Amino acid sequence: MSATLLNDNIAPTQMNQNRTALVHEWLTDWGGSESVLAEISRCFLRPDLFALIDFLPGEARARINHGRLTTTFIQSLPFARSHFWYYLGLMPLAVESLDLRDYELIVSSNHAVAKGVLTNAEQLHLSYVHSPMRYAWDLHHEYLADYGIDRGLRGWLARLMFHRLRHWDRQTASNVDLYIANSHNVARRIWRTYRRRAWVIPPPADLDRFSIAAAKDDYYVVVSRLVSYKRVDLIVRAFGLMPEQKLLVIGDGPELDNLKKMSGTNIEFLGRRQDGEVAEYLARAKALVFAANEDFGITPVEAQAAGTPVVAYGQGGALETVIDATRSANGTGVFFTRQTPDALSETIHLHEHTLAAISPEDCRRNAQRFSAQLFHERFTSLRDRACTAWEYTRQRPGSFESAVFDE
C-alpha cells in the first residue's frame, strides 16, 4: 500500500468517531492502565465504554471521556467490589457476553481478558496491550505463591484454571486485528505469546504534576505497590547493607508487614500519599530506586519529570525510559544487572557521584518523550492509518496487518 493512500482522509475517520466502543477489564482503582484508557478516550467523540465491573468513584470516572457505560454479570456477584479477583475464571465468559454488534471500531485496553471480546468480520479491533496476562504467563508461579494457592488441592485447582486461561488467551489472539504495545519489551512478549506483531506507543505520563526542586535532600525513594514482583524486598535488603543511606518507601500492599520486619532504622515507610506529596518527595530525592522487571514502568518516567535520576534493574521497560549515565553524557540514571541486594548496593556505592552529577534538566527533557500530547498524536495517527488500511483491504483477507506495518 502506498504512503499516499494511507494518508488519504477517507470514510474510516467518520467510522471511528461515531461508532466506537472502548473495552476495559475492570474499573476499581485509578492506576496506570486507567490513565491510558482516559487518554485513548480523548482521541474519540465520547465513545461508549464497556467493562467487566465498574466501582470507580464518580470524580475518577469523569476523567474518562465516554458515552454509555456497560458492565457484565460480574458487577452483581457477591463481593465483586472488594474481591473481584475471585471471579478470574469467569472473566473470559463475562467479556464474551458484551454485545458489540453496533460498533464498527473496537479499542480494547488489555492486561487480562479485554482483547477476547467477540467481533465480526466487518469490525476493526485495535488492542492496546499493557501486558499479556502476566499471572497466567510470566508471573504464574509468583502469583500462586503471593495468594497462598501454590500447594495442596487449592494449588491444583488454581493451576487447572490458569491452564485453561492460557488456552483461551491464545485462542482469542486472533480476535485482534492490530496489537498496540506500550513498549518494545511488551511487543516482544506479544510475539512470544501470540506470534503477532505489535505497534509500539508508550503510555502517557502526567508531566504537569511534576517540577524540579530547588535542592535535593539526603534520601533515596521507592514509589510502588508493595507486592512481590515489584521486588521492594530486594531494595530493603540492599539498604540494610548500607546503613548510612536513608530510604523512604511510599506505597502500601500485602508485603508491607514483611518489609517492615526486614528493614533497619535507615528505612522509613510512609504509606500511600497524595499525588502532590509523591511529586514533592520524588523531586527532592537523590534518586528513585526501581528493582522490578516491568512491562513499561511509569514511575521512572515520573521521577525524571521531577528532575530526579533513577537506579533501575537493567531489564524490561526501564531500558526504554532511562538513559544510562555511564554511557551517555546526557544520562538520567544507572542500572544494576543482577536482581540481588548485593548488586544494587554495589551499584549505588560505585555510582553515587555519577547520580549526583546528573542534570535535572536532562531528566526532565527525557521524560517529555512520554507526554500525554505525544501519546495523543501517536495514537490518533495510528488509528487513522489503521482505519484507512482496513477500508482498503476489506476485500483482501489477510492483508490488513501487512498494510499497516509495511506500506
Coordinates of C-alpha atoms in Angstrom, one line a residue:
M1 CA 0.0 0.0 0.0
S2 CA 1.4 3.4 -0.9
A3 CA 2.0 6.2 1.7
T4 CA -0.3 8.4 -0.4
L5 CA -3.2 6.1 0.0
L6 CA -2.6 5.6 3.8
N7 CA -2.7 9.4 4.2
D8 CA -6.0 9.8 2.3
N9 CA -8.7 11.2 4.6
I10 CA -11.5 8.8 3.7
A11 CA -14.6 7.3 5.3
P12 CA -12.9 5.3 8.1
T13 CA -12.3 8.5 10.1
Q14 CA -16.0 9.1 10.2
M15 CA -16.4 5.4 11.3
N16 CA -14.1 5.5 14.3
Q17 CA -15.5 8.8 15.6
N18 CA -19.2 7.9 15.6
R19 CA -19.4 4.1 16.2
T20 CA -16.5 3.3 18.6
A21 CA -16.5 1.1 21.7
L22 CA -13.8 1.1 24.3
V23 CA -13.3 -2.1 26.3
H24 CA -11.5 -2.1 29.7
E25 CA -11.2 -5.0 32.1
W26 CA -12.2 -3.5 35.5
L27 CA -12.8 0.0 36.8
T28 CA -11.9 -0.2 40.5
D29 CA -8.9 1.9 41.5
W30 CA -7.2 4.6 39.4
G31 CA -3.9 3.3 38.0
G32 CA -1.6 3.3 35.0
S33 CA -4.0 1.4 32.7
E34 CA -6.9 3.8 33.6
S35 CA -4.7 6.8 32.7
V36 CA -4.0 5.2 29.3
L37 CA -7.7 4.5 28.9
A38 CA -8.6 8.1 29.7
E39 CA -6.1 9.4 27.1
I40 CA -7.3 6.9 24.5
S41 CA -10.9 8.1 25.1
R42 CA -9.9 11.7 24.3
C43 CA -9.0 10.5 20.8
F44 CA -12.7 9.9 20.1
L45 CA -16.1 11.7 20.4
R46 CA -17.5 10.2 23.6
P47 CA -17.1 6.5 22.7
D48 CA -19.3 4.0 24.6
L49 CA -17.4 2.2 27.4
F50 CA -17.6 -1.4 28.3
A51 CA -16.0 -3.0 31.4
L52 CA -16.4 -6.2 33.4
I53 CA -17.1 -4.2 36.6
D54 CA -17.3 -0.5 37.5
F55 CA -16.7 0.7 41.0
L56 CA -14.8 3.9 40.3
P57 CA -15.8 7.0 42.2
G58 CA -17.7 9.4 40.1
E59 CA -14.9 12.0 40.1
A60 CA -12.4 9.4 38.8
R61 CA -14.7 8.1 36.1
A62 CA -15.3 11.7 35.0
R63 CA -11.7 11.7 33.8
I64 CA -12.7 9.2 31.1
N65 CA -14.4 10.8 28.1
H66 CA -17.2 8.3 27.4
G67 CA -20.8 7.9 26.5
R68 CA -22.9 4.9 27.7
L69 CA -21.2 2.6 30.2
T70 CA -22.0 -1.1 30.2
T71 CA -20.8 -3.7 32.7
T72 CA -21.2 -7.5 32.9
F73 CA -22.9 -10.0 35.2
I74 CA -19.8 -10.0 37.5
Q75 CA -20.9 -6.5 38.6
S76 CA -23.8 -8.1 40.5
L77 CA -22.0 -11.0 42.1
P78 CA -21.3 -11.1 45.8
F79 CA -18.1 -9.3 46.9
A80 CA -17.4 -8.1 43.3
R81 CA -16.3 -4.7 44.6
S82 CA -13.6 -6.0 47.1
H83 CA -12.7 -9.5 45.8
F84 CA -13.3 -9.4 42.0
W85 CA -10.1 -11.5 41.6
Y86 CA -12.1 -14.4 42.9
Y87 CA -14.0 -14.4 39.6
L88 CA -11.0 -14.6 37.3
G89 CA -12.1 -17.9 36.0
L90 CA -15.5 -16.3 34.9
M91 CA -13.9 -13.3 33.2
P92 CA -13.5 -14.9 29.7
L93 CA -17.2 -15.7 29.7
A94 CA -18.1 -12.3 31.0
V95 CA -16.1 -10.4 28.4
E96 CA -17.5 -12.6 25.6
S97 CA -21.0 -11.6 26.9
L98 CA -20.5 -8.0 25.9
D99 CA -22.7 -7.2 22.8
L100 CA -20.6 -5.0 20.5
R101 CA -22.6 -5.6 17.3
D102 CA -23.5 -1.9 16.8
Y103 CA -19.9 -0.7 16.6
E104 CA -17.5 -0.5 13.7
L105 CA -14.3 0.2 15.6
I106 CA -13.5 -1.5 18.9
V107 CA -10.5 -0.5 21.0
S108 CA -9.6 -2.8 23.9
S109 CA -7.4 -1.8 26.8
N110 CA -5.9 -5.2 27.8
H111 CA -3.8 -6.7 30.5
A112 CA -6.1 -9.7 31.2
V113 CA -9.1 -10.5 29.1
A114 CA -10.4 -7.4 27.3
K115 CA -9.0 -8.5 23.9
G116 CA -11.3 -11.5 24.0
V117 CA -14.4 -9.6 23.1
L118 CA -16.4 -11.2 20.3
T119 CA -16.3 -9.3 17.0
N120 CA -17.3 -10.0 13.4
A121 CA -15.6 -9.6 10.0
E122 CA -16.9 -6.1 9.5
Q123 CA -15.5 -4.7 12.7
L124 CA -12.0 -3.4 13.2
H125 CA -10.5 -4.3 16.6
L126 CA -7.4 -2.5 17.9
S127 CA -6.0 -3.7 21.2
Y128 CA -3.7 -1.6 23.4
V129 CA -1.8 -4.2 25.4
H130 CA -0.3 -3.1 28.8
S131 CA 0.9 -6.7 29.1
P132 CA -0.2 -10.2 28.1
M133 CA -1.9 -11.9 31.1
R134 CA 1.2 -11.9 33.4
Y135 CA -0.3 -14.1 36.1
A136 CA -1.1 -16.8 33.5
W137 CA 2.3 -16.5 31.8
D138 CA 5.4 -14.7 33.1
L139 CA 4.3 -14.3 36.8
H140 CA 2.4 -17.5 37.1
H141 CA 4.4 -19.1 40.0
E142 CA 4.8 -15.7 41.8
Y143 CA 1.1 -15.1 41.7
L144 CA 0.3 -18.5 43.1
A145 CA 2.7 -18.0 45.9
D146 CA 1.6 -14.5 46.7
Y147 CA -2.0 -15.6 47.2
G148 CA -1.1 -18.8 49.0
I149 CA -2.6 -21.1 46.4
D150 CA 0.6 -22.9 45.2
R151 CA 0.1 -26.1 47.3
G152 CA -2.5 -28.7 48.0
L153 CA -5.9 -29.1 46.4
R154 CA -6.3 -25.3 46.0
G155 CA -3.0 -25.2 44.2
W156 CA -4.0 -27.9 41.7
L157 CA -7.4 -26.2 41.1
A158 CA -5.6 -22.9 40.5
R159 CA -3.2 -24.4 38.1
L160 CA -6.0 -26.0 36.2
M161 CA -7.8 -22.7 35.9
F162 CA -4.7 -20.9 34.7
H163 CA -4.0 -23.7 32.2
R164 CA -7.5 -23.1 30.7
L165 CA -6.9 -19.4 30.8
R166 CA -3.7 -19.8 28.8
H167 CA -5.5 -21.8 26.2
W168 CA -8.3 -19.2 26.0
D169 CA -5.8 -16.3 25.8
R170 CA -4.0 -17.8 22.9
Q171 CA -7.2 -18.8 21.1
T172 CA -8.6 -15.3 21.3
A173 CA -5.4 -13.7 20.0
S174 CA -6.9 -13.8 16.5
N175 CA -9.8 -11.6 17.7
V176 CA -7.5 -8.7 17.4
D177 CA -6.8 -7.0 14.1
L178 CA -3.9 -4.8 15.3
Y179 CA -1.9 -5.0 18.5
I180 CA -0.5 -1.9 20.1
A181 CA 2.1 -2.4 22.8
N182 CA 3.1 0.0 25.5
S183 CA 6.8 -0.8 25.0
H184 CA 9.2 -2.8 22.8
N185 CA 9.5 -5.1 25.8
V186 CA 5.8 -5.9 25.7
A187 CA 5.9 -6.1 21.9
R188 CA 8.4 -8.9 22.2
R189 CA 6.2 -10.7 24.8
I190 CA 3.2 -10.3 22.5
W191 CA 5.2 -12.0 19.7
R192 CA 6.3 -14.8 22.1
T193 CA 2.8 -15.4 23.4
Y194 CA 0.6 -14.8 20.4
R195 CA 3.1 -14.8 17.4
R196 CA 1.7 -11.4 16.4
R197 CA 3.5 -8.1 15.6
A198 CA 2.7 -5.0 17.6
W199 CA 3.0 -1.3 17.0
V200 CA 4.6 0.5 20.0
I201 CA 3.1 3.6 21.5
P202 CA 4.5 4.3 25.1
P203 CA 1.9 5.3 27.7
P204 CA 1.4 8.9 28.7
A205 CA 2.8 10.4 31.8
D206 CA 1.1 13.4 33.6
L207 CA 4.2 15.6 33.4
D208 CA 2.4 18.7 34.6
R209 CA 2.2 17.1 38.1
F210 CA 6.0 17.3 38.5
S211 CA 8.5 20.1 38.7
I212 CA 12.2 20.3 39.5
A213 CA 13.1 21.1 43.2
A214 CA 15.5 23.9 44.1
A215 CA 17.6 21.4 46.1
K216 CA 17.9 17.8 46.9
D217 CA 17.5 16.1 50.3
D218 CA 19.7 13.2 51.6
Y219 CA 17.4 10.2 50.8
Y220 CA 16.6 7.7 48.1
V221 CA 13.0 6.9 47.4
V222 CA 10.8 4.0 46.4
V223 CA 7.3 4.6 45.0
S224 CA 5.5 1.3 44.4
R225 CA 2.7 -1.0 45.3
L226 CA 4.1 -3.4 47.8
V227 CA 3.6 -6.7 46.0
S228 CA 6.3 -9.3 45.5
Y229 CA 7.1 -8.9 41.8
K230 CA 7.9 -5.2 42.4
R231 CA 10.9 -6.5 44.4
V232 CA 10.8 -3.9 47.1
D233 CA 12.2 -6.6 49.4
L234 CA 15.4 -6.6 47.3
I235 CA 15.7 -2.8 47.8
V236 CA 15.1 -3.0 51.5
R237 CA 17.7 -5.7 51.9
A238 CA 20.2 -3.7 49.8
F239 CA 19.7 -0.7 52.1
G240 CA 20.3 -3.0 55.0
L241 CA 23.8 -3.3 53.7
M242 CA 24.1 0.5 53.5
P243 CA 23.0 1.8 57.0
E244 CA 24.5 5.2 56.1
Q245 CA 21.9 5.7 53.3
K246 CA 18.4 6.7 54.0
L247 CA 15.5 5.2 52.1
L248 CA 11.8 6.3 52.0
V249 CA 9.2 3.8 50.8
I250 CA 5.9 5.3 49.5
G251 CA 3.1 2.9 48.9
D252 CA 1.2 0.0 50.5
G253 CA 0.2 -3.5 49.8
P254 CA 0.3 -7.1 51.1
E255 CA 4.1 -7.1 51.5
L256 CA 4.2 -4.2 53.9
D257 CA 4.4 -6.1 57.2
N258 CA 7.2 -8.4 55.9
L259 CA 9.1 -5.4 54.6
K260 CA 9.0 -3.6 57.9
K261 CA 10.3 -6.7 59.7
M262 CA 13.4 -6.9 57.5
S263 CA 14.1 -3.2 57.5
G264 CA 16.6 -1.2 59.6
T265 CA 16.4 2.2 61.2
N266 CA 17.5 3.9 57.9
I267 CA 14.3 2.9 56.2
E268 CA 11.1 4.7 56.7
F269 CA 7.7 3.6 55.4
L270 CA 5.4 6.5 54.5
G271 CA 2.3 4.5 53.3
R272 CA 0.1 5.8 50.5
R273 CA 0.4 9.5 49.8
Q274 CA -1.5 12.1 47.8
D275 CA -0.2 12.8 44.3
G276 CA 1.1 16.2 45.3
E277 CA 3.1 14.7 48.2
V278 CA 4.6 12.0 45.9
A279 CA 5.7 14.6 43.4
E280 CA 7.5 16.6 46.1
Y281 CA 9.2 13.5 47.6
L282 CA 10.3 12.5 44.1
A283 CA 11.6 16.0 43.3
R284 CA 13.8 16.2 46.4
A285 CA 15.2 12.6 46.3
K286 CA 18.8 11.8 45.4
A287 CA 17.4 9.1 43.2
L288 CA 14.4 6.8 42.7
V289 CA 15.2 3.1 43.2
F290 CA 13.4 0.7 40.9
A291 CA 14.0 -3.0 41.1
A292 CA 11.2 -4.6 39.2
N293 CA 11.3 -6.1 35.7
E294 CA 8.3 -4.1 34.5
D295 CA 6.4 -4.2 31.2
F296 CA 7.0 -0.4 30.9
G297 CA 7.0 1.2 34.4
I298 CA 5.6 4.8 34.6
T299 CA 7.3 5.6 37.9
P300 CA 10.8 6.1 36.5
V301 CA 9.4 8.5 33.9
E302 CA 7.6 10.4 36.7
A303 CA 10.8 10.6 38.7
Q304 CA 12.7 12.0 35.7
A305 CA 9.8 14.5 35.1
A306 CA 10.6 15.7 38.7
G307 CA 14.3 16.1 37.7
T308 CA 15.4 13.0 39.7
P309 CA 17.7 10.3 38.3
V310 CA 16.8 6.6 38.6
V311 CA 18.7 3.5 39.8
A312 CA 17.0 0.7 38.0
Y313 CA 17.2 -3.0 37.3
G314 CA 18.6 -3.3 33.8
Q315 CA 15.8 -5.3 32.3
G316 CA 12.3 -4.7 30.9
G317 CA 10.7 -1.3 30.3
A318 CA 13.4 0.7 32.3
L319 CA 15.8 0.2 29.4
E320 CA 13.4 2.2 27.2
T321 CA 12.8 5.0 29.7
V322 CA 16.2 5.6 31.5
I323 CA 19.4 6.7 29.7
D324 CA 22.5 5.1 31.1
A325 CA 24.7 7.8 32.6
T326 CA 27.7 5.5 32.5
R327 CA 27.5 5.5 28.7
S328 CA 25.9 8.9 27.8
A329 CA 26.8 12.5 28.7
N330 CA 23.1 13.2 29.0
G331 CA 22.3 10.2 31.1
T332 CA 19.4 10.0 33.5
G333 CA 20.2 7.0 35.7
V334 CA 22.3 3.9 36.3
F335 CA 21.5 0.2 36.0
F336 CA 22.3 -2.8 38.2
T337 CA 22.5 -6.0 36.2
R338 CA 21.7 -8.7 38.7
Q339 CA 18.4 -8.7 40.7
T340 CA 20.2 -9.1 44.1
P341 CA 20.7 -6.9 47.1
D342 CA 24.5 -7.0 46.7
A343 CA 24.3 -5.9 43.1
L344 CA 22.1 -2.9 43.9
S345 CA 24.2 -1.8 46.9
E346 CA 27.4 -2.1 44.9
T347 CA 25.8 0.0 42.1
I348 CA 24.8 2.7 44.5
H349 CA 28.3 2.7 46.1
L350 CA 30.0 2.9 42.8
H351 CA 27.8 5.5 41.1
E352 CA 26.7 7.8 43.9
H353 CA 28.8 10.6 42.4
T354 CA 27.5 9.8 38.9
L355 CA 23.9 10.2 40.2
A356 CA 24.7 13.5 41.9
A357 CA 26.2 14.8 38.6
I358 CA 23.1 14.0 36.5
S359 CA 21.3 17.1 35.3
P360 CA 17.7 17.6 36.5
E361 CA 17.1 19.3 33.2
D362 CA 18.3 16.2 31.3
C363 CA 16.0 14.1 33.3
R364 CA 13.0 16.3 32.6
R365 CA 13.9 16.5 28.9
N366 CA 14.0 12.7 28.7
A367 CA 10.6 12.4 30.4
Q368 CA 9.0 14.7 27.9
R369 CA 9.3 11.9 25.3
F370 CA 6.3 10.3 27.2
S371 CA 4.0 13.3 27.4
A372 CA 0.2 13.0 27.0
Q373 CA 0.3 15.2 23.9
L374 CA 2.7 12.9 22.2
F375 CA 0.6 9.9 23.1
H376 CA -2.4 11.5 21.6
E377 CA -0.6 12.4 18.4
R378 CA 0.8 8.9 18.0
F379 CA -2.4 7.1 18.8
T380 CA -4.7 9.2 16.5
S381 CA -2.1 8.9 13.7
L382 CA -2.1 5.1 14.1
R383 CA -5.9 5.0 14.4
D384 CA -6.3 6.9 11.1
R385 CA -3.7 4.8 9.4
A386 CA -5.4 1.5 10.6
C387 CA -8.8 2.7 9.6
T388 CA -7.7 3.7 6.1
A389 CA -5.8 0.4 5.7
W390 CA -8.9 -1.5 6.9
E391 CA -11.1 0.2 4.3
Y392 CA -8.5 -0.5 1.6
T393 CA -8.0 -4.2 2.4
R394 CA -11.6 -5.3 3.3
Q395 CA -11.7 -7.3 0.1
R396 CA -8.2 -8.7 0.5
P397 CA -8.4 -11.1 3.5
G398 CA -5.1 -11.4 5.4
S399 CA -3.5 -8.2 4.0
F400 CA -4.6 -5.7 6.7
E401 CA -1.7 -6.1 9.1
S402 CA 0.9 -6.0 6.3
A403 CA -0.7 -2.8 5.0
V404 CA -0.3 -1.1 8.4
F405 CA 3.2 -2.2 9.0
D406 CA 4.7 -2.5 5.6
E407 CA 3.4 0.4 3.5

